[in-house]
């Protein structure tokens, strides 16, 4: 095995995993892991990242290339130097008995190796690019555009019937936009909530039922499953721009057609909070 | 030197983002954020899967697992499809663990049965699916029994293959041969050297595939309008197709996909929800990229066809019954 191939093997495996472990720990130690996963599972992500780093440091004790002593790399991994596989195949069991390439001519094998080389190098560059970009760029939240594109018009059910029961009992102190969105979408007696005071923060998106929608992304496990929760807001004041974070104080009102809206008494523009998601 | 490498990465992570005020275009940034979230979520399970794979290959004595297995092939597959109940690894970690089973000498159909069943037939998925749906519309029961049935169907189909080992990539076959020749714990390097070697080899196999699969999942999410896929939610047949397509692109971990699917329950048929919960853990883009480290494209194509057709049939059955 050449030194360059051995280095590529280490980088594309242990190297990339180590970078991701460092990114995970960096985010966790600075309190920003919640930008990517639910903070409840932060201990698990950080714990296994530490295990990964221990393994990475230990792997330096293994001489470069020693992991694949006697291993053939002449085909599916074209980054490697071509090595005769016959010795290995003759020595080993049935799993090596099938050799599709043995019936191929040398030209076919060359073409295949060239195509595999391009695929491997491209894949390696793309994978390295993604991971290194994550390392050198600051963390970011999902955009308002993405939140709007994920609005499918279906009722959000983040907290289920519990939220409606709690809201009906008057205990809404810990409610965020997600819980209220569940109540707005599923309450069978809207007048029960008429007059409830709310103070919520989120970003503004266009609305069909109000002057704008106060929106938050709600995460179950990680931001890939983030779903928008939105509350229609009506106001006599100035409307915030789409994507602008605002703090809304007001009252829940039941409309004549049986819907619930937030009647805003004040709308205060704010910076994006450090914890922009609800969980 | 290893410590210096890690320290250097920590220094880059802490300092470089503060040196400039650069950002990506909105869509690219969203795609990167989504991809990174999948990677951060998956990495712990991949590391755990690699560790378990090493344990199976290097530290468990020969015959220790095999003596507990039934002799008949179909019975072995049925037992292996329940192994996920005892291996707390989500689908990303199942791939390195399955590679460990293959290197240990388990057959391809047996390993495929485990690999297909484990993301669904495991305690965490059962609990979260129950939390989301309870026993409403038979979704939980259909998911569990459906996942178990599909896994054994795939295992049975590939057990009929005249040369099951040709379902594996050529490179992986050679890796298996090398490991089987060395035997567990045999060789000058000893157990610890083999542990480190397997750590390097398994991560080399899995990480590029995981990263590319995650990047693909992130890119698809920002490029394919979700409302296009979901515009046909109420049609009994097309809703199943739409949810299968959604499952294959969103790449959500099977531990939590029920909560994601719950939001579609009001507009989509129960059968389409079941199809989503069956297809996603088995053949989404991230999982296919990971499985490609071990199986040929032709094999993956066959698995996708079987899984999608079976999920469609089960989903249709649920729609007819509830």
mmCIF file of N, CA, C and O in Angstrom, chain A residues 14-80:
data_model
loop_
_atom_site.group_PDB
_atom_site.id
_atom_site.type_symbol
_atom_site.label_atom_id
_atom_site.label_comp_id
_atom_site.label_asym_id
_atom_site.label_seq_id
_atom_site.Cartn_x
_atom_site.Cartn_y
_atom_site.Cartn_z
ATOM 1 N N UNK A 14 -11.267 7.644 9.799
ATOM 2 C CA UNK A 14 -11.026 8.223 11.124
ATOM 3 C C UNK A 14 -10.972 9.750 11.059
ATOM 4 O O UNK A 14 -11.514 10.440 11.931
ATOM 5 N N UNK A 15 -10.352 10.289 10.013
ATOM 6 C CA UNK A 15 -10.199 11.741 9.901
ATOM 7 C C UNK A 15 -11.542 12.455 9.858
ATOM 8 O O UNK A 15 -11.803 13.383 10.639
ATOM 9 N N UNK A 16 -12.422 12.035 8.941
ATOM 10 C CA UNK A 16 -13.714 12.698 8.806
ATOM 11 C C UNK A 16 -14.558 12.525 10.075
ATOM 12 O O UNK A 16 -15.227 13.461 10.521
ATOM 13 N N UNK A 17 -14.514 11.319 10.646
ATOM 14 C CA UNK A 17 -15.282 11.080 11.868
ATOM 15 C C UNK A 17 -14.747 11.953 13.011
ATOM 16 O O UNK A 17 -15.523 12.452 13.846
ATOM 17 N N UNK A 18 -13.421 12.142 13.052
ATOM 18 C CA UNK A 18 -12.830 12.974 14.104
ATOM 19 C C UNK A 18 -13.262 14.434 13.955
ATOM 20 O O UNK A 18 -13.588 15.104 14.939
ATOM 21 N N UNK A 19 -13.272 14.922 12.726
ATOM 22 C CA UNK A 19 -13.713 16.301 12.503
ATOM 23 C C UNK A 19 -15.159 16.468 12.986
ATOM 24 O O UNK A 19 -15.491 17.438 13.672
ATOM 25 N N UNK A 20 -16.006 15.504 12.651
ATOM 26 C CA UNK A 20 -17.408 15.597 13.085
ATOM 27 C C UNK A 20 -17.531 15.527 14.604
ATOM 28 O O UNK A 20 -18.359 16.222 15.205
ATOM 29 N N UNK A 21 -16.700 14.691 15.226
ATOM 30 C CA UNK A 21 -16.725 14.615 16.691
ATOM 31 C C UNK A 21 -16.292 15.942 17.298
ATOM 32 O O UNK A 21 -16.876 16.410 18.293
ATOM 33 N N UNK A 22 -15.282 16.573 16.700
ATOM 34 C CA UNK A 22 -14.815 17.875 17.202
ATOM 35 C C UNK A 22 -15.906 18.932 17.021
ATOM 36 O O UNK A 22 -16.163 19.745 17.928
ATOM 37 N N UNK A 23 -16.562 18.920 15.864
ATOM 38 C CA UNK A 23 -17.660 19.877 15.634
ATOM 39 C C UNK A 23 -18.765 19.666 16.670
ATOM 40 O O UNK A 23 -19.294 20.625 17.252
ATOM 41 N N UNK A 24 -19.096 18.399 16.921
ATOM 42 C CA UNK A 24 -20.148 18.085 17.900
ATOM 43 C C UNK A 24 -19.769 18.612 19.283
ATOM 44 O O UNK A 24 -20.569 19.275 19.961
ATOM 45 N N UNK A 25 -18.547 18.322 19.699
ATOM 46 C CA UNK A 25 -18.122 18.765 21.022
ATOM 47 C C UNK A 25 -18.002 20.292 21.096
ATOM 48 O O UNK A 25 -18.347 20.900 22.113
ATOM 49 N N UNK A 26 -17.510 20.892 20.013
ATOM 50 C CA UNK A 26 -17.408 22.351 19.973
ATOM 51 C C UNK A 26 -18.776 23.002 20.148
ATOM 52 O O UNK A 26 -18.935 23.958 20.912
ATOM 53 N N UNK A 27 -19.765 22.472 19.453
ATOM 54 C CA UNK A 27 -21.122 23.009 19.586
ATOM 55 C C UNK A 27 -21.677 22.752 20.984
ATOM 56 O O UNK A 27 -22.319 23.624 21.585
ATOM 57 N N UNK A 28 -21.412 21.556 21.500
ATOM 58 C CA UNK A 28 -21.931 21.216 22.816
ATOM 59 C C UNK A 28 -21.320 22.067 23.911
ATOM 60 O O UNK A 28 -22.026 22.557 24.803
ATOM 61 N N UNK A 29 -20.014 22.264 23.839
ATOM 62 C CA UNK A 29 -19.328 23.019 24.889
ATOM 63 C C UNK A 29 -19.687 24.505 24.855
ATOM 64 O O UNK A 29 -19.538 25.215 25.863
ATOM 65 N N UNK A 30 -20.114 24.987 23.695
ATOM 66 C CA UNK A 30 -20.506 26.397 23.600
ATOM 67 C C UNK A 30 -22.024 26.566 23.669
ATOM 68 O O UNK A 30 -22.550 27.651 23.403
ATOM 69 N N UNK A 31 -22.739 25.483 24.004
ATOM 70 C CA UNK A 31 -24.180 25.568 24.192
ATOM 71 C C UNK A 31 -24.976 25.744 22.912
ATOM 72 O O UNK A 31 -26.108 26.235 22.949
ATOM 73 N N UNK A 32 -24.401 25.343 21.780
ATOM 74 C CA UNK A 32 -25.097 25.557 20.508
ATOM 75 C C UNK A 32 -25.494 24.257 19.815
ATOM 76 O O UNK A 32 -25.919 24.274 18.665
ATOM 77 N N UNK A 33 -25.373 23.137 20.511
ATOM 78 C CA UNK A 33 -25.736 21.865 19.885
ATOM 79 C C UNK A 33 -27.235 21.809 19.574
ATOM 80 O O UNK A 33 -27.678 21.104 18.667
ATOM 81 N N UNK A 34 -28.011 22.602 20.340
ATOM 82 C CA UNK A 34 -29.449 22.679 20.106
ATOM 83 C C UNK A 34 -29.812 23.271 18.752
ATOM 84 O O UNK A 34 -30.974 23.200 18.346
ATOM 85 N N UNK A 35 -28.848 23.853 18.055
ATOM 86 C CA UNK A 35 -29.124 24.337 16.699
ATOM 87 C C UNK A 35 -29.252 23.184 15.709
ATOM 88 O O UNK A 35 -29.694 23.382 14.579
ATOM 89 N N UNK A 36 -28.856 21.980 16.141
ATOM 90 C CA UNK A 36 -28.872 20.838 15.211
ATOM 91 C C UNK A 36 -29.662 19.651 15.732
ATOM 92 O O UNK A 36 -30.268 18.938 14.953
ATOM 93 N N UNK A 37 -29.608 19.403 17.034
ATOM 94 C CA UNK A 37 -30.344 18.265 17.586
ATOM 95 C C UNK A 37 -31.065 18.695 18.852
ATOM 96 O O UNK A 37 -30.734 19.732 19.446
ATOM 97 N N UNK A 38 -32.025 17.891 19.266
ATOM 98 C CA UNK A 38 -32.739 18.165 20.514
ATOM 99 C C UNK A 38 -31.753 18.134 21.683
ATOM 100 O O UNK A 38 -31.010 17.155 21.833
ATOM 101 N N UNK A 39 -31.696 19.175 22.514
ATOM 102 C CA UNK A 39 -30.729 19.197 23.625
ATOM 103 C C UNK A 39 -30.835 17.996 24.559
ATOM 104 O O UNK A 39 -29.865 17.656 25.235
ATOM 105 N N UNK A 40 -31.993 17.349 24.588
ATOM 106 C CA UNK A 40 -32.135 16.168 25.467
ATOM 107 C C UNK A 40 -31.173 15.044 25.086
ATOM 108 O O UNK A 40 -30.821 14.215 25.914
ATOM 109 N N UNK A 41 -30.788 14.988 23.820
ATOM 110 C CA UNK A 41 -29.874 13.914 23.393
ATOM 111 C C UNK A 41 -28.436 14.412 23.265
ATOM 112 O O UNK A 41 -27.580 13.717 22.723
ATOM 113 N N UNK A 42 -28.161 15.626 23.787
ATOM 114 C CA UNK A 42 -26.810 16.185 23.683
ATOM 115 C C UNK A 42 -25.791 15.312 24.427
ATOM 116 O O UNK A 42 -24.666 15.111 23.965
ATOM 117 N N UNK A 43 -26.192 14.796 25.604
ATOM 118 C CA UNK A 43 -25.263 13.972 26.392
ATOM 119 C C UNK A 43 -24.811 12.744 25.593
ATOM 120 O O UNK A 43 -23.655 12.335 25.652
ATOM 121 N N UNK A 44 -25.728 12.176 24.839
ATOM 122 C CA UNK A 44 -25.422 10.984 24.045
ATOM 123 C C UNK A 44 -24.482 11.340 22.889
ATOM 124 O O UNK A 44 -23.473 10.658 22.671
ATOM 125 N N UNK A 45 -24.806 12.421 22.197
ATOM 126 C CA UNK A 45 -23.969 12.829 21.061
ATOM 127 C C UNK A 45 -22.563 13.195 21.533
ATOM 128 O O UNK A 45 -21.561 12.794 20.924
ATOM 129 N N UNK A 46 -22.477 13.934 22.646
ATOM 130 C CA UNK A 46 -21.160 14.360 23.132
ATOM 131 C C UNK A 46 -20.384 13.183 23.728
ATOM 132 O O UNK A 46 -19.168 13.080 23.549
ATOM 133 N N UNK A 47 -21.094 12.300 24.415
ATOM 134 C CA UNK A 47 -20.419 11.133 24.992
ATOM 135 C C UNK A 47 -19.787 10.249 23.924
ATOM 136 O O UNK A 47 -18.619 9.842 24.036
ATOM 137 N N UNK A 48 -20.541 9.993 22.866
ATOM 138 C CA UNK A 48 -19.996 9.143 21.809
ATOM 139 C C UNK A 48 -18.928 9.889 20.997
ATOM 140 O O UNK A 48 -18.029 9.269 20.429
ATOM 141 N N UNK A 49 -19.028 11.225 20.949
ATOM 142 C CA UNK A 49 -17.967 11.995 20.284
ATOM 143 C C UNK A 49 -16.653 11.831 21.048
ATOM 144 O O UNK A 49 -15.576 11.715 20.439
ATOM 145 N N UNK A 50 -16.738 11.803 22.373
ATOM 146 C CA UNK A 50 -15.522 11.572 23.178
ATOM 147 C C UNK A 50 -14.971 10.173 22.902
ATOM 148 O O UNK A 50 -13.747 9.991 22.736
ATOM 149 N N UNK A 51 -15.851 9.185 22.825
ATOM 150 C CA UNK A 51 -15.407 7.818 22.497
ATOM 151 C C UNK A 51 -14.700 7.820 21.142
ATOM 152 O O UNK A 51 -13.646 7.195 20.955
ATOM 153 N N UNK A 52 -15.288 8.551 20.196
ATOM 154 C CA UNK A 52 -14.693 8.631 18.861
ATOM 155 C C UNK A 52 -13.293 9.235 18.929
ATOM 156 O O UNK A 52 -12.351 8.740 18.289
ATOM 157 N N UNK A 53 -13.142 10.307 19.701
ATOM 158 C CA UNK A 53 -11.823 10.953 19.794
ATOM 159 C C UNK A 53 -10.806 10.033 20.459
ATOM 160 O O UNK A 53 -9.630 9.999 20.059
ATOM 161 N N UNK A 54 -11.234 9.278 21.454
ATOM 162 C CA UNK A 54 -10.315 8.322 22.085
ATOM 163 C C UNK A 54 -9.854 7.290 21.058
ATOM 164 O O UNK A 54 -8.667 6.965 20.956
ATOM 165 N N UNK A 55 -10.799 6.801 20.278
ATOM 166 C CA UNK A 55 -10.441 5.847 19.231
ATOM 167 C C UNK A 55 -9.516 6.462 18.190
ATOM 168 O O UNK A 55 -8.585 5.812 17.708
ATOM 169 N N UNK A 56 -9.786 7.730 17.855
ATOM 170 C CA UNK A 56 -8.957 8.398 16.849
ATOM 171 C C UNK A 56 -7.515 8.536 17.334
ATOM 172 O O UNK A 56 -6.568 8.267 16.599
ATOM 173 N N UNK A 57 -7.364 8.964 18.586
ATOM 174 C CA UNK A 57 -6.010 9.108 19.137
ATOM 175 C C UNK A 57 -5.329 7.737 19.196
ATOM 176 O O UNK A 57 -4.157 7.587 18.820
ATOM 177 N N UNK A 58 -6.073 6.724 19.616
ATOM 178 C CA UNK A 58 -5.497 5.376 19.705
ATOM 179 C C UNK A 58 -5.089 4.854 18.337
ATOM 180 O O UNK A 58 -4.096 4.120 18.213
ATOM 181 N N UNK A 59 -5.833 5.241 17.307
ATOM 182 C CA UNK A 59 -5.530 4.711 15.962
ATOM 183 C C UNK A 59 -4.164 5.158 15.468
ATOM 184 O O UNK A 59 -3.591 4.540 14.566
ATOM 185 N N UNK A 60 -3.627 6.233 16.048
ATOM 186 C CA UNK A 60 -2.290 6.673 15.646
ATOM 187 C C UNK A 60 -1.222 5.672 16.089
ATOM 188 O O UNK A 60 -0.093 5.715 15.611
ATOM 189 N N UNK A 61 -1.592 4.801 17.029
ATOM 190 C CA UNK A 61 -0.633 3.774 17.454
ATOM 191 C C UNK A 61 -0.482 2.683 16.410
ATOM 192 O O UNK A 61 0.477 1.899 16.449
ATOM 193 N N UNK A 62 -1.429 2.607 15.503
ATOM 194 C CA UNK A 62 -1.369 1.596 14.439
ATOM 195 C C UNK A 62 -0.554 2.166 13.279
ATOM 196 O O UNK A 62 -0.898 3.227 12.748
ATOM 197 N N UNK A 63 0.509 1.495 12.888
ATOM 198 C CA UNK A 63 1.330 2.027 11.794
ATOM 199 C C UNK A 63 0.507 2.279 10.537
ATOM 200 O O UNK A 63 -0.428 1.530 10.243
ATOM 201 N N UNK A 64 0.861 3.336 9.827
ATOM 202 C CA UNK A 64 0.122 3.694 8.626
ATOM 203 C C UNK A 64 0.094 2.513 7.651
ATOM 204 O O UNK A 64 1.139 1.952 7.300
ATOM 205 N N UNK A 65 -1.077 2.118 7.225
ATOM 206 C CA UNK A 65 -1.218 1.020 6.260
ATOM 207 C C UNK A 65 -1.316 -0.346 6.893
ATOM 208 O O UNK A 65 -1.651 -1.321 6.212
ATOM 209 N N UNK A 66 -1.061 -0.437 8.200
ATOM 210 C CA UNK A 66 -1.069 -1.753 8.845
ATOM 211 C C UNK A 66 -2.457 -2.360 8.887
ATOM 212 O O UNK A 66 -2.607 -3.578 9.009
ATOM 213 N N UNK A 67 -3.501 -1.501 8.804
ATOM 214 C CA UNK A 67 -4.867 -2.025 8.887
ATOM 215 C C UNK A 67 -5.232 -2.899 7.694
ATOM 216 O O UNK A 67 -6.189 -3.655 7.756
ATOM 217 N N UNK A 68 -4.513 -2.787 6.599
ATOM 218 C CA UNK A 68 -4.911 -3.547 5.423
ATOM 219 C C UNK A 68 -3.767 -4.405 4.908
ATOM 220 O O UNK A 68 -3.628 -4.604 3.702
ATOM 221 N N UNK A 69 -2.967 -4.897 5.822
ATOM 222 C CA UNK A 69 -1.877 -5.778 5.403
ATOM 223 C C UNK A 69 -2.433 -6.997 4.697
ATOM 224 O O UNK A 69 -3.315 -7.680 5.203
ATOM 225 N N UNK A 70 -1.913 -7.257 3.501
ATOM 226 C CA UNK A 70 -2.342 -8.434 2.758
ATOM 227 C C UNK A 70 -3.662 -8.275 2.065
ATOM 228 O O UNK A 70 -4.173 -9.192 1.452
ATOM 229 N N UNK A 71 -4.220 -7.049 2.152
ATOM 230 C CA UNK A 71 -5.539 -6.833 1.573
ATOM 231 C C UNK A 71 -5.415 -6.382 0.121
ATOM 232 O O UNK A 71 -4.605 -5.539 -0.207
ATOM 233 N N UNK A 72 -6.292 -6.922 -0.718
ATOM 234 C CA UNK A 72 -6.291 -6.537 -2.122
ATOM 235 C C UNK A 72 -7.077 -5.264 -2.324
ATOM 236 O O UNK A 72 -8.180 -5.114 -1.844
ATOM 237 N N UNK A 73 -6.509 -4.313 -3.062
ATOM 238 C CA UNK A 73 -7.238 -3.076 -3.359
ATOM 239 C C UNK A 73 -7.284 -2.818 -4.842
ATOM 240 O O UNK A 73 -7.408 -1.695 -5.286
ATOM 241 N N UNK A 74 -7.179 -3.845 -5.639
ATOM 242 C CA UNK A 74 -7.029 -3.603 -7.056
ATOM 243 C C UNK A 74 -8.307 -3.360 -7.809
ATOM 244 O O UNK A 74 -8.279 -3.212 -9.008
ATOM 245 N N UNK A 75 -9.458 -3.298 -7.129
ATOM 246 C CA UNK A 75 -10.680 -3.189 -7.928
ATOM 247 C C UNK A 75 -11.631 -2.125 -7.406
ATOM 248 O O UNK A 75 -11.600 -1.000 -7.876
ATOM 249 N N UNK A 76 -12.440 -2.457 -6.399
ATOM 250 C CA UNK A 76 -13.488 -1.514 -6.039
ATOM 251 C C UNK A 76 -12.966 -0.249 -5.401
ATOM 252 O O UNK A 76 -13.683 0.724 -5.297
ATOM 253 N N UNK A 77 -11.759 -0.248 -4.914
ATOM 254 C CA UNK A 77 -11.187 0.967 -4.378
ATOM 255 C C UNK A 77 -10.021 1.383 -5.254
ATOM 256 O O UNK A 77 -8.875 1.060 -4.999
ATOM 257 N N UNK A 78 -10.296 2.100 -6.318
ATOM 258 C CA UNK A 78 -9.267 2.388 -7.283
ATOM 259 C C UNK A 78 -8.282 3.438 -6.832
ATOM 260 O O UNK A 78 -7.319 3.711 -7.540
ATOM 261 N N UNK A 79 -8.516 4.054 -5.675
ATOM 262 C CA UNK A 79 -7.505 4.971 -5.160
ATOM 263 C C UNK A 79 -6.248 4.184 -4.802
ATOM 264 O O UNK A 79 -5.132 4.671 -4.899
ATOM 265 N N UNK A 80 -6.478 2.941 -4.433
ATOM 266 C CA UNK A 80 -5.352 2.112 -4.026
ATOM 267 C C UNK A 80 -4.547 1.651 -5.239
ATOM 268 O O UNK A 80 -5.020 1.645 -6.362
#
